PDB file of C-alpha atoms in Angstrom:
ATOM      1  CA  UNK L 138     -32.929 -72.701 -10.566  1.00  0.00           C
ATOM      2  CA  UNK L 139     -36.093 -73.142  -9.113  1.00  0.00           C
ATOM      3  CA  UNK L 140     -34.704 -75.600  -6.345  1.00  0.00           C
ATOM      4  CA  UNK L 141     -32.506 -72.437  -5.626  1.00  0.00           C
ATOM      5  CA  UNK L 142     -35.343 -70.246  -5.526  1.00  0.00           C
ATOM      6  CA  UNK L 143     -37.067 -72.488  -3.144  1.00  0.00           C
ATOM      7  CA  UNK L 144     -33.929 -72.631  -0.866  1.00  0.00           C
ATOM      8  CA  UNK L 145     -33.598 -68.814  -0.491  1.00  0.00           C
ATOM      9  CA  UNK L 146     -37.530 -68.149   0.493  1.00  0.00           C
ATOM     10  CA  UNK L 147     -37.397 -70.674   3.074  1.00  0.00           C
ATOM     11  CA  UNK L 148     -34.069 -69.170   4.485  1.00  0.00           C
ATOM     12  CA  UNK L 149     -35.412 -65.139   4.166  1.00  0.00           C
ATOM     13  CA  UNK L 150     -38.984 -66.608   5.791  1.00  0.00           C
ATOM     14  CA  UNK L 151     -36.943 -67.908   8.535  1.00  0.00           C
ATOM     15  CA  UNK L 152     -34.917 -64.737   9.140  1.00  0.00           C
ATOM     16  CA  UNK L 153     -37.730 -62.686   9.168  1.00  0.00           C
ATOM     17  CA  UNK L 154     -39.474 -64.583  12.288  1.00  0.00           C
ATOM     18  CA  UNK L 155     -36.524 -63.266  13.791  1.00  0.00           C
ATOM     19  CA  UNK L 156     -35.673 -60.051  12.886  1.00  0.00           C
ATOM     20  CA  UNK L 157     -39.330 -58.649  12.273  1.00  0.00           C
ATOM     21  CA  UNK L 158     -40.484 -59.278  16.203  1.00  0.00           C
ATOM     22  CA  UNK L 159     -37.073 -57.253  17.085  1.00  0.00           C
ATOM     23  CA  UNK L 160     -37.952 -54.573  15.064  1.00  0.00           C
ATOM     24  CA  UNK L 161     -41.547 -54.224  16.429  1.00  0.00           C
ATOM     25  CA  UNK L 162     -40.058 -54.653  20.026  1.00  0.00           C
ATOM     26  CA  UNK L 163     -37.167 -51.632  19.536  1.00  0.00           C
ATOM     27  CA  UNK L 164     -40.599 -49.487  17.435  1.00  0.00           C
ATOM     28  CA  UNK L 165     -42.917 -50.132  20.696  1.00  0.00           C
ATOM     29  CA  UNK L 166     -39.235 -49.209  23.263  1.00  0.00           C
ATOM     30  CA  UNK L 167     -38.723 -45.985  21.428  1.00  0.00           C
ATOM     31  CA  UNK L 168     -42.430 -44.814  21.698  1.00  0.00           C
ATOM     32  CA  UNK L 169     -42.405 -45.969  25.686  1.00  0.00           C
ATOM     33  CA  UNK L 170     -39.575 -43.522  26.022  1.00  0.00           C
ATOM     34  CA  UNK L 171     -41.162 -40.872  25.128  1.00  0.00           C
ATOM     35  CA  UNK L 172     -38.833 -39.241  22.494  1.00  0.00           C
ATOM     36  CA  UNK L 173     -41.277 -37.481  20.544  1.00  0.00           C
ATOM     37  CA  UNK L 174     -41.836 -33.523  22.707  1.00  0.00           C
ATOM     38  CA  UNK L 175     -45.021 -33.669  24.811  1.00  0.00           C
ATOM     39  CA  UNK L 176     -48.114 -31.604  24.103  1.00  0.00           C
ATOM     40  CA  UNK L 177     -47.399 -28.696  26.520  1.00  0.00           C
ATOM     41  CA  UNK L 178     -49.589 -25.994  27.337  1.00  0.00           C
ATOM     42  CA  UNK L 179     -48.746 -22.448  28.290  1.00  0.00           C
ATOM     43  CA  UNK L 180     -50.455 -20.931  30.919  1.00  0.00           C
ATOM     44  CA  UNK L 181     -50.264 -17.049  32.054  1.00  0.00           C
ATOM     45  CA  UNK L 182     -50.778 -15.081  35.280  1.00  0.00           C
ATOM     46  CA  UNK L 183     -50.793 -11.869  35.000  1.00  0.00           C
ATOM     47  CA  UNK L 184     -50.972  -9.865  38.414  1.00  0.00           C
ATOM     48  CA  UNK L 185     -52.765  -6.359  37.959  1.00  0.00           C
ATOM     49  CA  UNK L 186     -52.238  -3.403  40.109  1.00  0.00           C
ATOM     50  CA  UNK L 187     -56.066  -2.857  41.386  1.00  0.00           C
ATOM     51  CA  UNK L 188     -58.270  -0.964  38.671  1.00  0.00           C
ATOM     52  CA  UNK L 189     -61.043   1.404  39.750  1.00  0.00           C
ATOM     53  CA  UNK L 190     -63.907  -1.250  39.335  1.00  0.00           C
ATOM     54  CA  UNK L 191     -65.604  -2.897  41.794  1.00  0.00           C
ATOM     55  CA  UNK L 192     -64.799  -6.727  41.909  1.00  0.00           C
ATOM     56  CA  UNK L 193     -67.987  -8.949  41.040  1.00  0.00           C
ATOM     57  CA  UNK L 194     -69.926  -9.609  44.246  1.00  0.00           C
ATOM     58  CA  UNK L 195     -69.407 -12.798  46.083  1.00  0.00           C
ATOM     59  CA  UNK L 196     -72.553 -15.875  45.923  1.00  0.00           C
ATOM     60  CA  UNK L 197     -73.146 -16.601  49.317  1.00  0.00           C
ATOM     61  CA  UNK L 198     -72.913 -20.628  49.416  1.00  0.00           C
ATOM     62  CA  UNK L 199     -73.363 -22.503  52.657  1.00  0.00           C
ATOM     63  CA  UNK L 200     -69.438 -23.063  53.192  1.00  0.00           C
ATOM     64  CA  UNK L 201     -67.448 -20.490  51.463  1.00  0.00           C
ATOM     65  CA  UNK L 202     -64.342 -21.953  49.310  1.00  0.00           C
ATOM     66  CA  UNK L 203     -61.900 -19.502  49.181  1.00  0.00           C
ATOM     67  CA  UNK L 204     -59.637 -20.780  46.433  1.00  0.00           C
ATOM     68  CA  UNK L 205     -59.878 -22.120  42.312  1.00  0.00           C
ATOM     69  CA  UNK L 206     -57.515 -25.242  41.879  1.00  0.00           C
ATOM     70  CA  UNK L 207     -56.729 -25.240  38.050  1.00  0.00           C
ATOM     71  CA  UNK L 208     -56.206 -28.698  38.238  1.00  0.00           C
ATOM     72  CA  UNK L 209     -52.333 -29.102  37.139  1.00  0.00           C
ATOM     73  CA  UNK L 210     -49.816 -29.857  39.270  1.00  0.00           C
ATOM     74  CA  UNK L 211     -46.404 -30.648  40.546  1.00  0.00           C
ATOM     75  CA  UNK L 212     -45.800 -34.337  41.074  1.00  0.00           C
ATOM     76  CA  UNK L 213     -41.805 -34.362  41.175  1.00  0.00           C
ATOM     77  CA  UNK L 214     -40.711 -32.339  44.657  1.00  0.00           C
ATOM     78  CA  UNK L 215     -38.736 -30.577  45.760  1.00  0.00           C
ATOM     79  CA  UNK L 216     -39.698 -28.120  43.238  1.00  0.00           C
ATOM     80  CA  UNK L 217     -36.365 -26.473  42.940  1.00  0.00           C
ATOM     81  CA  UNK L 218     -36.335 -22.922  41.709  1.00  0.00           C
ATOM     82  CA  UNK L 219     -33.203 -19.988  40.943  1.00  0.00           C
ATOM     83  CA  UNK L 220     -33.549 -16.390  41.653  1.00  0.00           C
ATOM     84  CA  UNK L 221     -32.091 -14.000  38.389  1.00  0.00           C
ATOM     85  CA  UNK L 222     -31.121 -10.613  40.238  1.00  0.00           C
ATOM     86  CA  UNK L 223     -29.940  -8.673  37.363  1.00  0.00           C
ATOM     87  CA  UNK L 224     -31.609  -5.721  36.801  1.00  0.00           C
ATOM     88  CA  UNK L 225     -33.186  -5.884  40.523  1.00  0.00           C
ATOM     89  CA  UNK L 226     -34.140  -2.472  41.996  1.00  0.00           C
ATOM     90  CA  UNK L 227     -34.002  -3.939  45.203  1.00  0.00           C
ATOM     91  CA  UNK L 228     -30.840  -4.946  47.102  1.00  0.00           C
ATOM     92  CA  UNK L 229     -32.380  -8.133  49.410  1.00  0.00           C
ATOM     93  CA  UNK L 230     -35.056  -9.118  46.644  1.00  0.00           C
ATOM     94  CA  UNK L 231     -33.928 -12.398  46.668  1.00  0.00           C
ATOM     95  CA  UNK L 232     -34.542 -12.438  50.555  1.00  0.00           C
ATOM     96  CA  UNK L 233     -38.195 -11.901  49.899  1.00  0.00           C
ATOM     97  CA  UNK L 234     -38.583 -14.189  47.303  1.00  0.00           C
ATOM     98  CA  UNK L 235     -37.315 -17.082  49.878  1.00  0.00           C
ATOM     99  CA  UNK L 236     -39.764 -15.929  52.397  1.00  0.00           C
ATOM    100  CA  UNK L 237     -42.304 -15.990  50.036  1.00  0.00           C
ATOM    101  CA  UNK L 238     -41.835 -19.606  48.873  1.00  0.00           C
ATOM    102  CA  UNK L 239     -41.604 -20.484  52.336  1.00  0.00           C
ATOM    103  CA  UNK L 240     -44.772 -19.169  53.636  1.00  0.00           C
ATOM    104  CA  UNK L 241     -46.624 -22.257  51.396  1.00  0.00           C
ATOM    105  CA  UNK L 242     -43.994 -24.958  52.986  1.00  0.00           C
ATOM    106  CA  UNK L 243     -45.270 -23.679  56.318  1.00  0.00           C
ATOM    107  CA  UNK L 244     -49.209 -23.991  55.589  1.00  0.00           C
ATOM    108  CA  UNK L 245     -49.346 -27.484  56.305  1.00  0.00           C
ATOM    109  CA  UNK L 246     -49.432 -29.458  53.157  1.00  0.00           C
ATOM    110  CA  UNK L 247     -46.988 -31.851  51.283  1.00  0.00           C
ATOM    111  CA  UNK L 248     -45.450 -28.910  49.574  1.00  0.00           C
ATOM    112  CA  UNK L 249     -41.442 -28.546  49.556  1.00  0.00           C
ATOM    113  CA  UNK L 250     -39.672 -25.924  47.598  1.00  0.00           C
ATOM    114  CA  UNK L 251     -36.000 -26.176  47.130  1.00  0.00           C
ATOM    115  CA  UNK L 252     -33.344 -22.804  46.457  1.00  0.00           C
ATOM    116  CA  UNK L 253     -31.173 -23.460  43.680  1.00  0.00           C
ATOM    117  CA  UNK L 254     -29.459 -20.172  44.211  1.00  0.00           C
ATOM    118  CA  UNK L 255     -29.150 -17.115  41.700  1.00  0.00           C
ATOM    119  CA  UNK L 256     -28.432 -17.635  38.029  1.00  0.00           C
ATOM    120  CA  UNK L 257     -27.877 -16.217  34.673  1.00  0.00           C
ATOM    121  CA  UNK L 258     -30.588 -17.821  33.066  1.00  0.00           C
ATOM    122  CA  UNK L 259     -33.092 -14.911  32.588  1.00  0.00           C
ATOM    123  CA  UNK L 260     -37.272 -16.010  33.106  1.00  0.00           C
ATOM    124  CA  UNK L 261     -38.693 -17.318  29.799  1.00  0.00           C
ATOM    125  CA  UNK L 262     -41.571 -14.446  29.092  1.00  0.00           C
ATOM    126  CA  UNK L 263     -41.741 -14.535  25.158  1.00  0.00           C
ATOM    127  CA  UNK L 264     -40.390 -18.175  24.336  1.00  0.00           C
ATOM    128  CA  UNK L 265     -41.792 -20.947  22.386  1.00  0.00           C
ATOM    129  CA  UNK L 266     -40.433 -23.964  24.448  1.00  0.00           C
ATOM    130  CA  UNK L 267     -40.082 -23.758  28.347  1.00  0.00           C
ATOM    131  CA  UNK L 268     -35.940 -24.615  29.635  1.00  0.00           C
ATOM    132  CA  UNK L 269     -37.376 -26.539  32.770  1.00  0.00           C
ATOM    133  CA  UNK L 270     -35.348 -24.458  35.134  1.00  0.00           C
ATOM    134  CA  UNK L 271     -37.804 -22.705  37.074  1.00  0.00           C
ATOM    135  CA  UNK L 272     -36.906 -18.896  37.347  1.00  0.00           C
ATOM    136  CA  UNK L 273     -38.046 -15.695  39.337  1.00  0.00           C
ATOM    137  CA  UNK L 274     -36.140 -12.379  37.736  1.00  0.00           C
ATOM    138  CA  UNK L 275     -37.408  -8.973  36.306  1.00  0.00           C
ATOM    139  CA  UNK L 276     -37.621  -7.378  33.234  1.00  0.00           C
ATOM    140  CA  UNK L 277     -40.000  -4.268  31.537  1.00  0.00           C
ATOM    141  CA  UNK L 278     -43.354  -5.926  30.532  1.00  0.00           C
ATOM    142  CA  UNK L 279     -45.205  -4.668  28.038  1.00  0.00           C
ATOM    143  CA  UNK L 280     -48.239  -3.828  29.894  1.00  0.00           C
ATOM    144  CA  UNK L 281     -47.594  -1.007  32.679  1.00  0.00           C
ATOM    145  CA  UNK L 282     -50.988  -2.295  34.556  1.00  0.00           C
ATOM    146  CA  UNK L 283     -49.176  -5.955  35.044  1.00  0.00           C
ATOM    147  CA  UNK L 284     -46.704  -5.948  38.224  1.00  0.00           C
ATOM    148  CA  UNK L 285     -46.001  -9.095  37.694  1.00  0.00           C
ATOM    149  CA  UNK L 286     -46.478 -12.342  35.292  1.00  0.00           C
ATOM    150  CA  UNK L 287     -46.086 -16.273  36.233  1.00  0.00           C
ATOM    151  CA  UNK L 288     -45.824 -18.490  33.128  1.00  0.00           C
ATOM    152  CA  UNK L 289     -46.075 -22.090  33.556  1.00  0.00           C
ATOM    153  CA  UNK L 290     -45.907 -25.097  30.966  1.00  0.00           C
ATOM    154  CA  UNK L 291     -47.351 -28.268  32.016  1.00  0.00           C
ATOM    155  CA  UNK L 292     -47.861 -31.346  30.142  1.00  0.00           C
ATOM    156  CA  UNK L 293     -52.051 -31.672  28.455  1.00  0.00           C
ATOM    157  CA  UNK L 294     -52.140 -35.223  28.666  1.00  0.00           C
ATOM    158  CA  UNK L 295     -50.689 -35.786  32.430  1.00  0.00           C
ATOM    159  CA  UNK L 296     -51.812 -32.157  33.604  1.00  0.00           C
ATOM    160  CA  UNK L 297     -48.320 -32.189  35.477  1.00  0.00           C
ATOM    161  CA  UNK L 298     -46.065 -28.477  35.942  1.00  0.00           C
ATOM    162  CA  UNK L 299     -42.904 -29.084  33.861  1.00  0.00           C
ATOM    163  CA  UNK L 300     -41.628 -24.972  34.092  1.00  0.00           C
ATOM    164  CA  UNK L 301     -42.603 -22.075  35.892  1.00  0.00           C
ATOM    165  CA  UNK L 302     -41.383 -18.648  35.977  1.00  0.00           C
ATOM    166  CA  UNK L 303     -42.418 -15.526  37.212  1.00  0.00           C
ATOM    167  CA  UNK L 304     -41.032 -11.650  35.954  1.00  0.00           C
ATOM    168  CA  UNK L 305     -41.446  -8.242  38.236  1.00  0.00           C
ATOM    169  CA  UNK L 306     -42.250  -5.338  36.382  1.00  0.00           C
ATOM    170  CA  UNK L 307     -39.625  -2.665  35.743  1.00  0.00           C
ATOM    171  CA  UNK L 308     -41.723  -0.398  34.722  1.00  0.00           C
ATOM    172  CA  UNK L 309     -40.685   2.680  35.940  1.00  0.00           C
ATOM    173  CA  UNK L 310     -44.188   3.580  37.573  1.00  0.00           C
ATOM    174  CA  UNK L 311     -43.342   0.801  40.422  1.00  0.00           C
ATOM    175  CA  UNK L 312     -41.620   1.699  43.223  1.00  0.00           C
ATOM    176  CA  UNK L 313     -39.913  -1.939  44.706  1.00  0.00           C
ATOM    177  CA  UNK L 314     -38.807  -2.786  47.549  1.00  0.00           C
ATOM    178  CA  UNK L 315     -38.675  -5.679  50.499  1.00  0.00           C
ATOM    179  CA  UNK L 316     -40.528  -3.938  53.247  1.00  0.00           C
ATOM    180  CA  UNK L 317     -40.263  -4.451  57.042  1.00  0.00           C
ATOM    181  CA  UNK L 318     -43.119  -5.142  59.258  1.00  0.00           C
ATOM    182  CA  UNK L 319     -42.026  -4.663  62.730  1.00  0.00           C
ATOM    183  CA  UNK L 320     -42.367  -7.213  65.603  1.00  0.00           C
ATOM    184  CA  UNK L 321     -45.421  -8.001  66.690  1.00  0.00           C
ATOM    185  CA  UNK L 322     -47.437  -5.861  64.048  1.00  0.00           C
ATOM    186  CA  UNK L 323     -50.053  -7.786  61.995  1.00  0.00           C
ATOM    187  CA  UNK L 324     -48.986  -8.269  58.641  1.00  0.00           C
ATOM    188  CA  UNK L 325     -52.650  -7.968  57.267  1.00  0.00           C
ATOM    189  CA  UNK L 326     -52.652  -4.331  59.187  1.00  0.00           C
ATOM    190  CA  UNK L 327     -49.054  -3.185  58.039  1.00  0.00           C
ATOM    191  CA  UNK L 328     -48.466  -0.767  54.935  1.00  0.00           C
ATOM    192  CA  UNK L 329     -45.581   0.118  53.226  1.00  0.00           C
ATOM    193  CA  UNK L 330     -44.567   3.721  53.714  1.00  0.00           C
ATOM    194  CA  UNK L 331     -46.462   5.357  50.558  1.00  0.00           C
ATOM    195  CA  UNK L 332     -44.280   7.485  47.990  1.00  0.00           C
ATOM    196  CA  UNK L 333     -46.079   9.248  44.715  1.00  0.00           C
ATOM    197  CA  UNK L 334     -44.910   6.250  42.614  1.00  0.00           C
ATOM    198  CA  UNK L 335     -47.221   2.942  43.151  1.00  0.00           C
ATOM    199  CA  UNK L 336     -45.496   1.211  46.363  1.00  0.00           C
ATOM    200  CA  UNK L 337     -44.974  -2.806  45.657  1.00  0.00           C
ATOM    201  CA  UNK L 338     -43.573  -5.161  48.343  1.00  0.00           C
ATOM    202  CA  UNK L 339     -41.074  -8.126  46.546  1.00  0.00           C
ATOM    203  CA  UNK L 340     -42.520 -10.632  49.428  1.00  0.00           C
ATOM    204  CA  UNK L 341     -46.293  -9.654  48.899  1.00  0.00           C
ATOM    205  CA  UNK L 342     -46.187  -9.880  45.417  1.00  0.00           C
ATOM    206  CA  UNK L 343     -44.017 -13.143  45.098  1.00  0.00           C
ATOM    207  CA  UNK L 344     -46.499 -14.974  48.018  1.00  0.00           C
ATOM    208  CA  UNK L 345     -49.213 -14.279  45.788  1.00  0.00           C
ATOM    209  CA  UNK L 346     -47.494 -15.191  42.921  1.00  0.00           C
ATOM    210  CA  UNK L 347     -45.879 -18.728  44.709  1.00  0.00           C
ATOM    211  CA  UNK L 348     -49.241 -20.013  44.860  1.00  0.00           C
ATOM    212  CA  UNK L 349     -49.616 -19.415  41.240  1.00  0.00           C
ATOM    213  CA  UNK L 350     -46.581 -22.178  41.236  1.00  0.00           C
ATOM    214  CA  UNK L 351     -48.524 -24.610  43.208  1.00  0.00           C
ATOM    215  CA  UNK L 352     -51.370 -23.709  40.265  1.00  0.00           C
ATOM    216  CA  UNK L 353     -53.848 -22.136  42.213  1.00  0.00           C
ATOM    217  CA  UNK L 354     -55.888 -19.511  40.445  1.00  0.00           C
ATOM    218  CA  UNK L 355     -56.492 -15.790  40.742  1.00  0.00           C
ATOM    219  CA  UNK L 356     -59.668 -14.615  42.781  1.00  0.00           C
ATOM    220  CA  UNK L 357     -61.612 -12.092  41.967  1.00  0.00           C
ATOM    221  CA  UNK L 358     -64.646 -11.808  44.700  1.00  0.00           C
ATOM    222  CA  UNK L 359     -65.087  -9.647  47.477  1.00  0.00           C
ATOM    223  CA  UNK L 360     -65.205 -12.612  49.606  1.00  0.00           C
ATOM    224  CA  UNK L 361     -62.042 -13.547  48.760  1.00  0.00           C
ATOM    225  CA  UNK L 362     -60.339  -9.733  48.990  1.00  0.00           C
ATOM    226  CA  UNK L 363     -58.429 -10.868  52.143  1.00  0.00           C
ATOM    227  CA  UNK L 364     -56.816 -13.461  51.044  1.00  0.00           C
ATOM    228  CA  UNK L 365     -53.153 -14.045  49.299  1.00  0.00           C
ATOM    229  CA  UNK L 366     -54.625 -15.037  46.113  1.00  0.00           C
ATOM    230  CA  UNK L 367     -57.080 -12.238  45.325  1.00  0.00           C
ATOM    231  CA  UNK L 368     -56.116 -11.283  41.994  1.00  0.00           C
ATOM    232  CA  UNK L 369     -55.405  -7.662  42.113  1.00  0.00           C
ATOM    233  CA  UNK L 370     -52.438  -6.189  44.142  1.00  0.00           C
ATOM    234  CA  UNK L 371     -52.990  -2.925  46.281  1.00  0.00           C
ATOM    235  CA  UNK L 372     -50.409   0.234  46.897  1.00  0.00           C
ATOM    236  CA  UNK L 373     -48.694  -0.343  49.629  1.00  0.00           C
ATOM    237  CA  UNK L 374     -49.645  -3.571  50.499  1.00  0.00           C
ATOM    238  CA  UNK L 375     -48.319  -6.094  52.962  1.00  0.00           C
ATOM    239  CA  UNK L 376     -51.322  -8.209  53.630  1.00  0.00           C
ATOM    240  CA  UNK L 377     -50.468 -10.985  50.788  1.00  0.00           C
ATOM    241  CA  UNK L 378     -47.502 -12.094  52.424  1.00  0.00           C
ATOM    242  CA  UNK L 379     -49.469 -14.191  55.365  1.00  0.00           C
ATOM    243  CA  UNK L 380     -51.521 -16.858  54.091  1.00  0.00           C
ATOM    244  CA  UNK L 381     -55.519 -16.709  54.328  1.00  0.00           C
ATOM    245  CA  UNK L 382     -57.894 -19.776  55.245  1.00  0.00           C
ATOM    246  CA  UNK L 383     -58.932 -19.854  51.399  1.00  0.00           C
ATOM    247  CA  UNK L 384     -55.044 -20.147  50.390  1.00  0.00           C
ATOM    248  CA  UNK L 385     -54.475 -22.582  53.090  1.00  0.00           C
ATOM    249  CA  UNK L 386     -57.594 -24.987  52.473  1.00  0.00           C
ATOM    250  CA  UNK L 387     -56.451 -24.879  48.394  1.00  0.00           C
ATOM    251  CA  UNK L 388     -52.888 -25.148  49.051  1.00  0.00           C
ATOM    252  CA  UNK L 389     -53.725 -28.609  51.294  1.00  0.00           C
ATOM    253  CA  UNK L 390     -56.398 -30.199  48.870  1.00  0.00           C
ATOM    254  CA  UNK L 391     -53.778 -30.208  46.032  1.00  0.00           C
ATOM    255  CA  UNK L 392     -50.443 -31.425  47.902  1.00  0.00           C
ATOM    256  CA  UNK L 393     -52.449 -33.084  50.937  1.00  0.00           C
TER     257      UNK L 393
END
C-alpha cells in the first residue's frame, strides 16, 4: 500500500509540471486580451446659447494660445461616424454636418473623418455603456439653454476616444436650419436671416461641436470669442463654421 502510495505522488508530481505552467500561460493569455470592460470615462459638452454675462477677461501672455487640449484622443482613424435624421427639422442637415467634419480634415493636421451614412441607431444621451458607433442625431434635451451636447467615452488608463456622439436640441425655442452664405461673403461677417425664435445654423453648431470630437475643449475668454471653439453659440451665427488660428494651432498639436 504504501509502495502504491509512493507510485501515484510521483506520477500526479509529474503531471502537474505539466499541466500547472499551461494553466498559468492560458490565466496570463486571457488577461492580455483584455476581456474584462475597460475603465471608461464619460465626458460631456454641453453647448449653451450665449447668457447675458460677460465672459471672464482674457490674461494677456506673451503668445496667446487659443485652444485647451483635454488630453484624450483618437488613435484609430478614420474616425468613422453616421448621421440619425429622424426627427430633423431641417431637410439637408446631414449636408451640414459633412461640411462641418470636413472643415477639421482641411486645417492641416493628420485628422481623417470617414461618413458611414445615416442610421437607425439613435445618439447615446442617457446610457450607461457607450455602442462605439459614433452618432450625430437630435432629440429634446432637458435643458432649453443647451443647443447642443457631445458625449464621449474614452478609455482612463490609455486616455484614447472609444465613442462620441453629439444631439441638437429640439427644443421648440430653436429655430434650425443649414444656412447659405453667398459667394464671396466672409463667413465670420455673414448672419442668418433673424426670426423671433433663436436662429441656429446645423454647420456652425456641428464645426464647433466636431472639434469637441477631436477633444478639444470649450473656451470661454474674450480672446478667444472669434474662434470656432468659444463655448457659447450666438443668434444667428455663421462665424463657427470657418476655423480660427486658436482651432487650427490645437487641432495640429494633437493629430500633427
Amino acid at each position: 500500500m504504501l509502495h502504491f502510495l509512493r507510485r501515484a505522488l510521483i506520477i500526479f508530481s509529474v503531471l502537474a509540471l505539466f499541466i500547472l505552467p499551461s494553466a498559468g500561460a492560458l490565466t496570463a493569455a486571457d488577461n492580455g486580451q483584455g476581456k474584462d470592460p475597460p475603465d471608461l470615462e464619460r465626458i460631456v459638452f454641453v453647448h449653451p446659447k450665449v447668457k447675458d454675462v460677460k465672459p471672464s477677461p482674457a490674461k494677456p501672455p506673451k503668445e496667446p494660445v487659443l485652444y485647451s487640449y483635454s488630453r484624450y484622443h483618437w488613435s484609430n482613424l478614420p474616425v468613422t461616424y453616421y448621421y440619425n435624421p429622424s426627427s430633423s427639422p431641417v431637410s439637408n442637415a446631414q449636408d451640414g454636418v459633412i461640411a462641418s467634419f470636413e472643415a477639421w480634415e482641411a486645417a492641416g493636421s493628420g485628422v481623417d473623418f470617414t461618413f458611414g451614412g445615416t442610421t437607425d441607431v439613435l445618439p447615446g444621451l442617457d446610457v450607461s455603456v457607450p455602442d462605439y458607433k459614433n452618432v450625430v442625431g437630435w432629440a429634446p434635451l432637458n435643458d432649453p439653454g443647451s443647443v447642443a451636447i457631445t458625449i464621449i467615452w474614452s478609455n482612463t488608463r490609455t486616455k484614447l476616444v472609444v465613442d462620441t456622439d453629439t444631439i441638437f436640441n429640439l427644443d421648440s425655442g430653436y429655430a434650425w436650419v443649414q444656412g447659405t452664405i453667398s459667394v464671396g461673403a466672409d463667413p465670420d461677417l455673414a448672419q442668418l436671416t433673424n426670426t423671433s425664435a433663436y436662429d441656429v445654423d446645423v454647420q456652425n453648431i456641428m464645426t464647433h461641436e466636431a472639434g469637441h470630437w477631436l477633444v478639444l475643449n470649450d473656451l470661454y475668454t474674450d480672446a478667444a470669442s472669434e474662434q470656432t471653439m468659444y463655448g457659447y453659440a450666438s443668434d444667428s451665427e455663421l462665424k463657427k463654421r470657418s476655423l480660427e488660428t486658436g482651432d487650427i494651432a490645437g487641432v495640429n498639436k494633437i493629430y500633427p
